[in-house]
PDB file of C-alpha atoms in Angstrom:
ATOM      1  CA  UNK A 738       4.622  -2.367 -37.240  1.00  0.00           C
ATOM      2  CA  UNK A 739       6.228   0.876 -38.269  1.00  0.00           C
ATOM      3  CA  UNK A 740       2.410   2.884 -37.751  1.00  0.00           C
ATOM      4  CA  UNK A 741       1.750   1.751 -33.974  1.00  0.00           C
ATOM      5  CA  UNK A 742       2.268   4.059 -31.181  1.00  0.00           C
ATOM      6  CA  UNK A 743       3.637   2.748 -28.265  1.00  0.00           C
ATOM      7  CA  UNK A 744       2.230   4.346 -24.853  1.00  0.00           C
ATOM      8  CA  UNK A 745       4.358   4.491 -21.602  1.00  0.00           C
ATOM      9  CA  UNK A 746       1.612   3.288 -19.063  1.00  0.00           C
ATOM     10  CA  UNK A 747       1.801   4.938 -15.981  1.00  0.00           C
ATOM     11  CA  UNK A 748       1.078   2.409 -12.860  1.00  0.00           C
ATOM     12  CA  UNK A 749       1.369   4.258  -9.374  1.00  0.00           C
ATOM     13  CA  UNK A 750       2.489   2.247  -6.535  1.00  0.00           C
ATOM     14  CA  UNK A 751       2.107   2.325  -2.962  1.00  0.00           C
ATOM     15  CA  UNK A 752       5.452   2.080  -0.917  1.00  0.00           C
ATOM     16  CA  UNK A 753       5.580   1.547   2.755  1.00  0.00           C
ATOM     17  CA  UNK A 754       9.078   1.444   4.600  1.00  0.00           C
ATOM     18  CA  UNK A 755      10.724   2.322   7.511  1.00  0.00           C
ATOM     19  CA  UNK A 756      13.126   6.176   6.891  1.00  0.00           C
ATOM     20  CA  UNK A 757      16.097   4.318   7.559  1.00  0.00           C
ATOM     21  CA  UNK A 758      14.869   1.922   4.239  1.00  0.00           C
ATOM     22  CA  UNK A 759      14.616   5.288   2.094  1.00  0.00           C
ATOM     23  CA  UNK A 760      17.218   5.796  -0.709  1.00  0.00           C
ATOM     24  CA  UNK A 761      18.608   9.642  -0.512  1.00  0.00           C
ATOM     25  CA  UNK A 762      17.303  10.385  -4.320  1.00  0.00           C
ATOM     26  CA  UNK A 763      14.015   9.370  -3.163  1.00  0.00           C
ATOM     27  CA  UNK A 764      13.768  11.111   0.575  1.00  0.00           C
ATOM     28  CA  UNK A 765      15.624  14.172  -1.278  1.00  0.00           C
ATOM     29  CA  UNK A 766      11.900  13.790  -3.579  1.00  0.00           C
ATOM     30  CA  UNK A 767       9.455  13.553   0.114  1.00  0.00           C
ATOM     31  CA  UNK A 768      11.734  16.683   1.071  1.00  0.00           C
ATOM     32  CA  UNK A 769      10.764  18.729  -1.884  1.00  0.00           C
ATOM     33  CA  UNK A 770       7.174  17.451  -1.824  1.00  0.00           C
ATOM     34  CA  UNK A 771       7.188  18.364   1.838  1.00  0.00           C
ATOM     35  CA  UNK A 772       8.483  21.867   1.611  1.00  0.00           C
ATOM     36  CA  UNK A 773       5.347  22.681  -1.239  1.00  0.00           C
ATOM     37  CA  UNK A 774       3.163  22.745   2.027  1.00  0.00           C
ATOM     38  CA  UNK A 775       5.932  23.353   5.108  1.00  0.00           C
ATOM     39  CA  UNK A 776       8.777  25.382   4.000  1.00  0.00           C
ATOM     40  CA  UNK A 777      11.841  24.597   5.962  1.00  0.00           C
ATOM     41  CA  UNK A 778      14.380  27.130   5.920  1.00  0.00           C
ATOM     42  CA  UNK A 779      17.306  24.189   6.391  1.00  0.00           C
ATOM     43  CA  UNK A 780      18.997  23.084   2.584  1.00  0.00           C
ATOM     44  CA  UNK A 781      18.274  20.230   1.580  1.00  0.00           C
ATOM     45  CA  UNK A 782      21.862  18.702   2.396  1.00  0.00           C
ATOM     46  CA  UNK A 783      20.977  19.110   5.975  1.00  0.00           C
ATOM     47  CA  UNK A 784      17.265  17.659   6.153  1.00  0.00           C
ATOM     48  CA  UNK A 785      19.066  14.533   3.942  1.00  0.00           C
ATOM     49  CA  UNK A 786      21.181  14.750   7.051  1.00  0.00           C
ATOM     50  CA  UNK A 787      18.184  15.016   9.702  1.00  0.00           C
ATOM     51  CA  UNK A 788      15.517  12.472  10.309  1.00  0.00           C
ATOM     52  CA  UNK A 789      12.026  13.492   8.539  1.00  0.00           C
ATOM     53  CA  UNK A 790      10.048  12.554  11.684  1.00  0.00           C
ATOM     54  CA  UNK A 791      10.858  12.091  15.527  1.00  0.00           C
ATOM     55  CA  UNK A 792      12.298   8.502  15.597  1.00  0.00           C
ATOM     56  CA  UNK A 793      10.588   7.983  18.917  1.00  0.00           C
ATOM     57  CA  UNK A 794       7.376   7.682  17.419  1.00  0.00           C
ATOM     58  CA  UNK A 795       8.773   4.740  14.964  1.00  0.00           C
ATOM     59  CA  UNK A 796       7.561   6.506  11.750  1.00  0.00           C
ATOM     60  CA  UNK A 797       6.278   4.765   8.728  1.00  0.00           C
ATOM     61  CA  UNK A 798       6.803   6.384   5.673  1.00  0.00           C
ATOM     62  CA  UNK A 799       4.047   6.149   3.012  1.00  0.00           C
ATOM     63  CA  UNK A 800       4.694   7.208  -0.699  1.00  0.00           C
ATOM     64  CA  UNK A 801       2.294   7.089  -3.559  1.00  0.00           C
ATOM     65  CA  UNK A 802       5.046   6.809  -6.981  1.00  0.00           C
ATOM     66  CA  UNK A 803       4.529   6.473 -10.183  1.00  0.00           C
ATOM     67  CA  UNK A 804       7.375   6.017 -12.939  1.00  0.00           C
ATOM     68  CA  UNK A 805       9.602   6.556  -9.566  1.00  0.00           C
ATOM     69  CA  UNK A 806       8.228   9.853  -9.107  1.00  0.00           C
ATOM     70  CA  UNK A 807       6.539  11.007  -5.941  1.00  0.00           C
ATOM     71  CA  UNK A 808       3.032  11.951  -6.106  1.00  0.00           C
ATOM     72  CA  UNK A 809       1.439  11.675  -2.795  1.00  0.00           C
ATOM     73  CA  UNK A 810       3.133  11.515   0.865  1.00  0.00           C
ATOM     74  CA  UNK A 811       2.903  10.970   4.249  1.00  0.00           C
ATOM     75  CA  UNK A 812       4.126   9.449   7.910  1.00  0.00           C
ATOM     76  CA  UNK A 813       1.975   6.657  10.053  1.00  0.00           C
ATOM     77  CA  UNK A 814       3.588   7.933  13.733  1.00  0.00           C
ATOM     78  CA  UNK A 815       2.816   5.401  16.550  1.00  0.00           C
ATOM     79  CA  UNK A 816       2.731   5.501  20.365  1.00  0.00           C
ATOM     80  CA  UNK A 817       0.224   4.897  23.973  1.00  0.00           C
ATOM     81  CA  UNK A 818      -2.632   6.386  23.938  1.00  0.00           C
ATOM     82  CA  UNK A 819      -4.298   6.585  27.537  1.00  0.00           C
ATOM     83  CA  UNK A 820      -8.333   6.859  27.946  1.00  0.00           C
ATOM     84  CA  UNK A 821     -10.388   6.252  31.012  1.00  0.00           C
ATOM     85  CA  UNK A 822      -7.000   4.530  32.766  1.00  0.00           C
ATOM     86  CA  UNK A 823      -6.838   2.330  29.497  1.00  0.00           C
ATOM     87  CA  UNK A 824      -3.850   1.890  27.413  1.00  0.00           C
ATOM     88  CA  UNK A 825      -4.253   1.553  23.587  1.00  0.00           C
ATOM     89  CA  UNK A 826      -1.585   1.200  20.409  1.00  0.00           C
ATOM     90  CA  UNK A 827      -2.443   4.306  18.687  1.00  0.00           C
ATOM     91  CA  UNK A 828      -1.691   5.273  15.102  1.00  0.00           C
ATOM     92  CA  UNK A 829      -2.039   8.402  12.830  1.00  0.00           C
ATOM     93  CA  UNK A 830      -1.388  10.470  10.074  1.00  0.00           C
ATOM     94  CA  UNK A 831       0.303  13.298   9.798  1.00  0.00           C
ATOM     95  CA  UNK A 832       2.288  15.233   7.080  1.00  0.00           C
ATOM     96  CA  UNK A 833      -0.097  14.648   4.390  1.00  0.00           C
ATOM     97  CA  UNK A 834       0.445  16.394   0.904  1.00  0.00           C
ATOM     98  CA  UNK A 835       0.470  15.763  -2.602  1.00  0.00           C
ATOM     99  CA  UNK A 836       3.007  16.956  -4.670  1.00  0.00           C
ATOM    100  CA  UNK A 837       1.281  20.436  -6.853  1.00  0.00           C
ATOM    101  CA  UNK A 838       2.045  19.480  -9.782  1.00  0.00           C
ATOM    102  CA  UNK A 839      -0.566  16.292  -9.002  1.00  0.00           C
ATOM    103  CA  UNK A 840      -3.248  17.672  -7.179  1.00  0.00           C
ATOM    104  CA  UNK A 841      -6.860  17.415  -7.531  1.00  0.00           C
ATOM    105  CA  UNK A 842      -6.202  13.753  -9.010  1.00  0.00           C
ATOM    106  CA  UNK A 843      -7.600  11.426  -6.648  1.00  0.00           C
ATOM    107  CA  UNK A 844      -4.051  10.370  -5.235  1.00  0.00           C
ATOM    108  CA  UNK A 845      -4.772  12.018  -1.585  1.00  0.00           C
ATOM    109  CA  UNK A 846      -7.973   9.780  -1.484  1.00  0.00           C
ATOM    110  CA  UNK A 847      -5.566   6.710  -2.819  1.00  0.00           C
ATOM    111  CA  UNK A 848      -2.573   7.331  -0.406  1.00  0.00           C
ATOM    112  CA  UNK A 849      -4.461   8.151   3.019  1.00  0.00           C
ATOM    113  CA  UNK A 850      -6.816   5.063   2.455  1.00  0.00           C
ATOM    114  CA  UNK A 851      -4.092   3.164   1.860  1.00  0.00           C
ATOM    115  CA  UNK A 852      -3.080   3.715   5.419  1.00  0.00           C
ATOM    116  CA  UNK A 853      -5.898   3.337   6.679  1.00  0.00           C
ATOM    117  CA  UNK A 854      -5.492  -0.540   5.319  1.00  0.00           C
ATOM    118  CA  UNK A 855      -2.145  -0.075   6.542  1.00  0.00           C
ATOM    119  CA  UNK A 856      -2.849   0.553  10.710  1.00  0.00           C
ATOM    120  CA  UNK A 857      -5.272  -1.954  10.462  1.00  0.00           C
ATOM    121  CA  UNK A 858      -3.227  -5.000   9.351  1.00  0.00           C
ATOM    122  CA  UNK A 859      -0.447  -3.711  11.733  1.00  0.00           C
ATOM    123  CA  UNK A 860      -0.550  -4.529  15.539  1.00  0.00           C
ATOM    124  CA  UNK A 861      -2.310  -0.669  17.127  1.00  0.00           C
ATOM    125  CA  UNK A 862      -5.446  -0.606  18.454  1.00  0.00           C
ATOM    126  CA  UNK A 863      -6.693   2.572  16.952  1.00  0.00           C
ATOM    127  CA  UNK A 864      -6.332   4.823  14.168  1.00  0.00           C
ATOM    128  CA  UNK A 865      -6.048   9.014  15.442  1.00  0.00           C
ATOM    129  CA  UNK A 866      -5.579  12.333  14.208  1.00  0.00           C
ATOM    130  CA  UNK A 867      -6.905  15.683  13.662  1.00  0.00           C
ATOM    131  CA  UNK A 868      -7.497  17.920  10.739  1.00  0.00           C
ATOM    132  CA  UNK A 869      -9.181  21.187  10.067  1.00  0.00           C
ATOM    133  CA  UNK A 870     -13.122  21.086   9.799  1.00  0.00           C
ATOM    134  CA  UNK A 871     -12.840  22.131   5.881  1.00  0.00           C
ATOM    135  CA  UNK A 872     -10.787  18.398   5.417  1.00  0.00           C
ATOM    136  CA  UNK A 873     -13.220  16.299   7.608  1.00  0.00           C
ATOM    137  CA  UNK A 874     -15.552  15.320   4.467  1.00  0.00           C
ATOM    138  CA  UNK A 875     -11.953  14.080   2.742  1.00  0.00           C
ATOM    139  CA  UNK A 876     -11.254  11.634   5.675  1.00  0.00           C
ATOM    140  CA  UNK A 877     -14.602  10.405   6.098  1.00  0.00           C
ATOM    141  CA  UNK A 878     -14.517   9.868   2.661  1.00  0.00           C
ATOM    142  CA  UNK A 879     -11.074   7.849   3.104  1.00  0.00           C
ATOM    143  CA  UNK A 880     -12.904   5.105   5.818  1.00  0.00           C
ATOM    144  CA  UNK A 881     -12.201   7.564   8.826  1.00  0.00           C
ATOM    145  CA  UNK A 882     -14.878   7.966  11.579  1.00  0.00           C
ATOM    146  CA  UNK A 883     -15.423  11.332  12.722  1.00  0.00           C
ATOM    147  CA  UNK A 884     -15.010  11.878  16.952  1.00  0.00           C
ATOM    148  CA  UNK A 885     -17.548  14.777  17.246  1.00  0.00           C
ATOM    149  CA  UNK A 886     -16.714  14.820  21.066  1.00  0.00           C
ATOM    150  CA  UNK A 887     -13.773  13.681  21.400  1.00  0.00           C
ATOM    151  CA  UNK A 888     -10.404  15.808  22.170  1.00  0.00           C
ATOM    152  CA  UNK A 889      -6.493  14.820  21.029  1.00  0.00           C
ATOM    153  CA  UNK A 890      -4.193  16.152  23.457  1.00  0.00           C
ATOM    154  CA  UNK A 891      -0.662  16.086  22.443  1.00  0.00           C
ATOM    155  CA  UNK A 892       2.670  17.720  23.619  1.00  0.00           C
ATOM    156  CA  UNK A 893       3.267  16.320  26.851  1.00  0.00           C
ATOM    157  CA  UNK A 894       1.756  15.150  30.399  1.00  0.00           C
ATOM    158  CA  UNK A 895       3.639  18.415  31.492  1.00  0.00           C
ATOM    159  CA  UNK A 896       2.751  20.717  28.951  1.00  0.00           C
ATOM    160  CA  UNK A 897      -0.126  19.025  26.961  1.00  0.00           C
ATOM    161  CA  UNK A 898      -0.997  20.460  23.681  1.00  0.00           C
ATOM    162  CA  UNK A 899      -4.720  20.794  23.041  1.00  0.00           C
ATOM    163  CA  UNK A 900      -6.532  19.736  19.736  1.00  0.00           C
ATOM    164  CA  UNK A 901      -9.132  21.462  20.242  1.00  0.00           C
ATOM    165  CA  UNK A 902      -7.438  25.277  20.977  1.00  0.00           C
ATOM    166  CA  UNK A 903      -6.471  25.212  17.471  1.00  0.00           C
ATOM    167  CA  UNK A 904     -10.164  24.228  16.137  1.00  0.00           C
ATOM    168  CA  UNK A 905      -9.016  20.739  15.062  1.00  0.00           C
ATOM    169  CA  UNK A 906     -11.268  17.757  14.602  1.00  0.00           C
ATOM    170  CA  UNK A 907     -10.822  14.037  15.690  1.00  0.00           C
ATOM    171  CA  UNK A 908     -10.803  11.453  13.165  1.00  0.00           C
ATOM    172  CA  UNK A 909     -10.344   7.735  14.563  1.00  0.00           C
ATOM    173  CA  UNK A 910      -9.869   3.865  13.331  1.00  0.00           C
ATOM    174  CA  UNK A 911     -11.130   1.096  15.709  1.00  0.00           C
ATOM    175  CA  UNK A 912      -9.058  -1.408  14.939  1.00  0.00           C
ATOM    176  CA  UNK A 913      -8.706  -4.451  16.937  1.00  0.00           C
ATOM    177  CA  UNK A 914     -11.266  -6.318  19.357  1.00  0.00           C
ATOM    178  CA  UNK A 915      -9.974  -4.692  22.385  1.00  0.00           C
ATOM    179  CA  UNK A 916     -10.669  -1.535  21.262  1.00  0.00           C
ATOM    180  CA  UNK A 917     -13.680  -2.037  19.451  1.00  0.00           C
ATOM    181  CA  UNK A 918     -14.646  -2.773  22.849  1.00  0.00           C
ATOM    182  CA  UNK A 919     -13.892   0.019  24.811  1.00  0.00           C
ATOM    183  CA  UNK A 920     -14.937   2.299  21.654  1.00  0.00           C
ATOM    184  CA  UNK A 921     -17.320   3.796  24.223  1.00  0.00           C
ATOM    185  CA  UNK A 922     -15.107   5.171  26.543  1.00  0.00           C
ATOM    186  CA  UNK A 923     -13.363   7.504  23.540  1.00  0.00           C
ATOM    187  CA  UNK A 924     -17.112   9.382  22.862  1.00  0.00           C
ATOM    188  CA  UNK A 925     -16.372  12.847  24.787  1.00  0.00           C
ATOM    189  CA  UNK A 926     -13.268  11.661  25.986  1.00  0.00           C
ATOM    190  CA  UNK A 927      -9.886  13.536  26.448  1.00  0.00           C
ATOM    191  CA  UNK A 928      -7.818  11.253  24.596  1.00  0.00           C
ATOM    192  CA  UNK A 929      -4.152  11.716  25.561  1.00  0.00           C
ATOM    193  CA  UNK A 930      -0.823  11.129  22.963  1.00  0.00           C
ATOM    194  CA  UNK A 931       2.326  10.413  24.373  1.00  0.00           C
ATOM    195  CA  UNK A 932       4.152  12.875  21.745  1.00  0.00           C
ATOM    196  CA  UNK A 933       7.297  15.884  22.144  1.00  0.00           C
ATOM    197  CA  UNK A 934       6.085  18.873  23.513  1.00  0.00           C
ATOM    198  CA  UNK A 935       4.109  20.830  21.141  1.00  0.00           C
ATOM    199  CA  UNK A 936       3.362  18.002  18.795  1.00  0.00           C
ATOM    200  CA  UNK A 937       0.346  16.613  17.492  1.00  0.00           C
ATOM    201  CA  UNK A 938      -1.228  14.282  14.917  1.00  0.00           C
TER     202      UNK A 938
END
C-alpha cells in the first residue's frame, strides 16, 4: 500500500559481557557515556587502550542498547567480602549511568533491575554497593534492600576507605542460602570488601 507508513520499531535490549568481548565501537560509546558523568582528561584513544575497570575485580559489563546505541551502562565488579569471620562471594554495582539525552525514561530502572537478576543468577552470595542518600529510593525500587546500619569498607586492609565517612548508604541483596542463613550477621556490621586503594562500590 503506497499510502502506508513504515515505522521503525525500537527495541531496547540488555547486553552482558566481559570487557574483552566489547567491540571497539561499543567501548567508545561507553566511554562517551561515562564521561558525561565522570570527565576524563585522557584522550579517547588512550581510554580505548586502557581497561574500563579494574580487571582484578572481574568486571561484568552491562549495557542497555537500542538499535546499537548505548542508553544506559553499569559494571558488576566482584570480590570477596568478610563479616564476622565469614567470607562471602560479593558482587556490586558501579559506574551506573544513563546517556544524558535518554534520562528520565526508565532506562536506569531497567538496567539496575537486570543487573540484580544477573548477580542473583551468578555464584555470588551477596550483592552490595553504596549510594548517596537521594538515590536510596531508586535502588530500593529496583529490588535492593537498604541496610540502615551496615557500613561498607573498601580500599585495602592497610588503607581502609569507609563509606560512612562519605555519607554513603548501603544497599544489599542476599542470594545464596549461605548468605540468607547468616543475614543477621550483616545488621550493624562493618562489611569489608577486598578492593584497591581508594576504591569503593
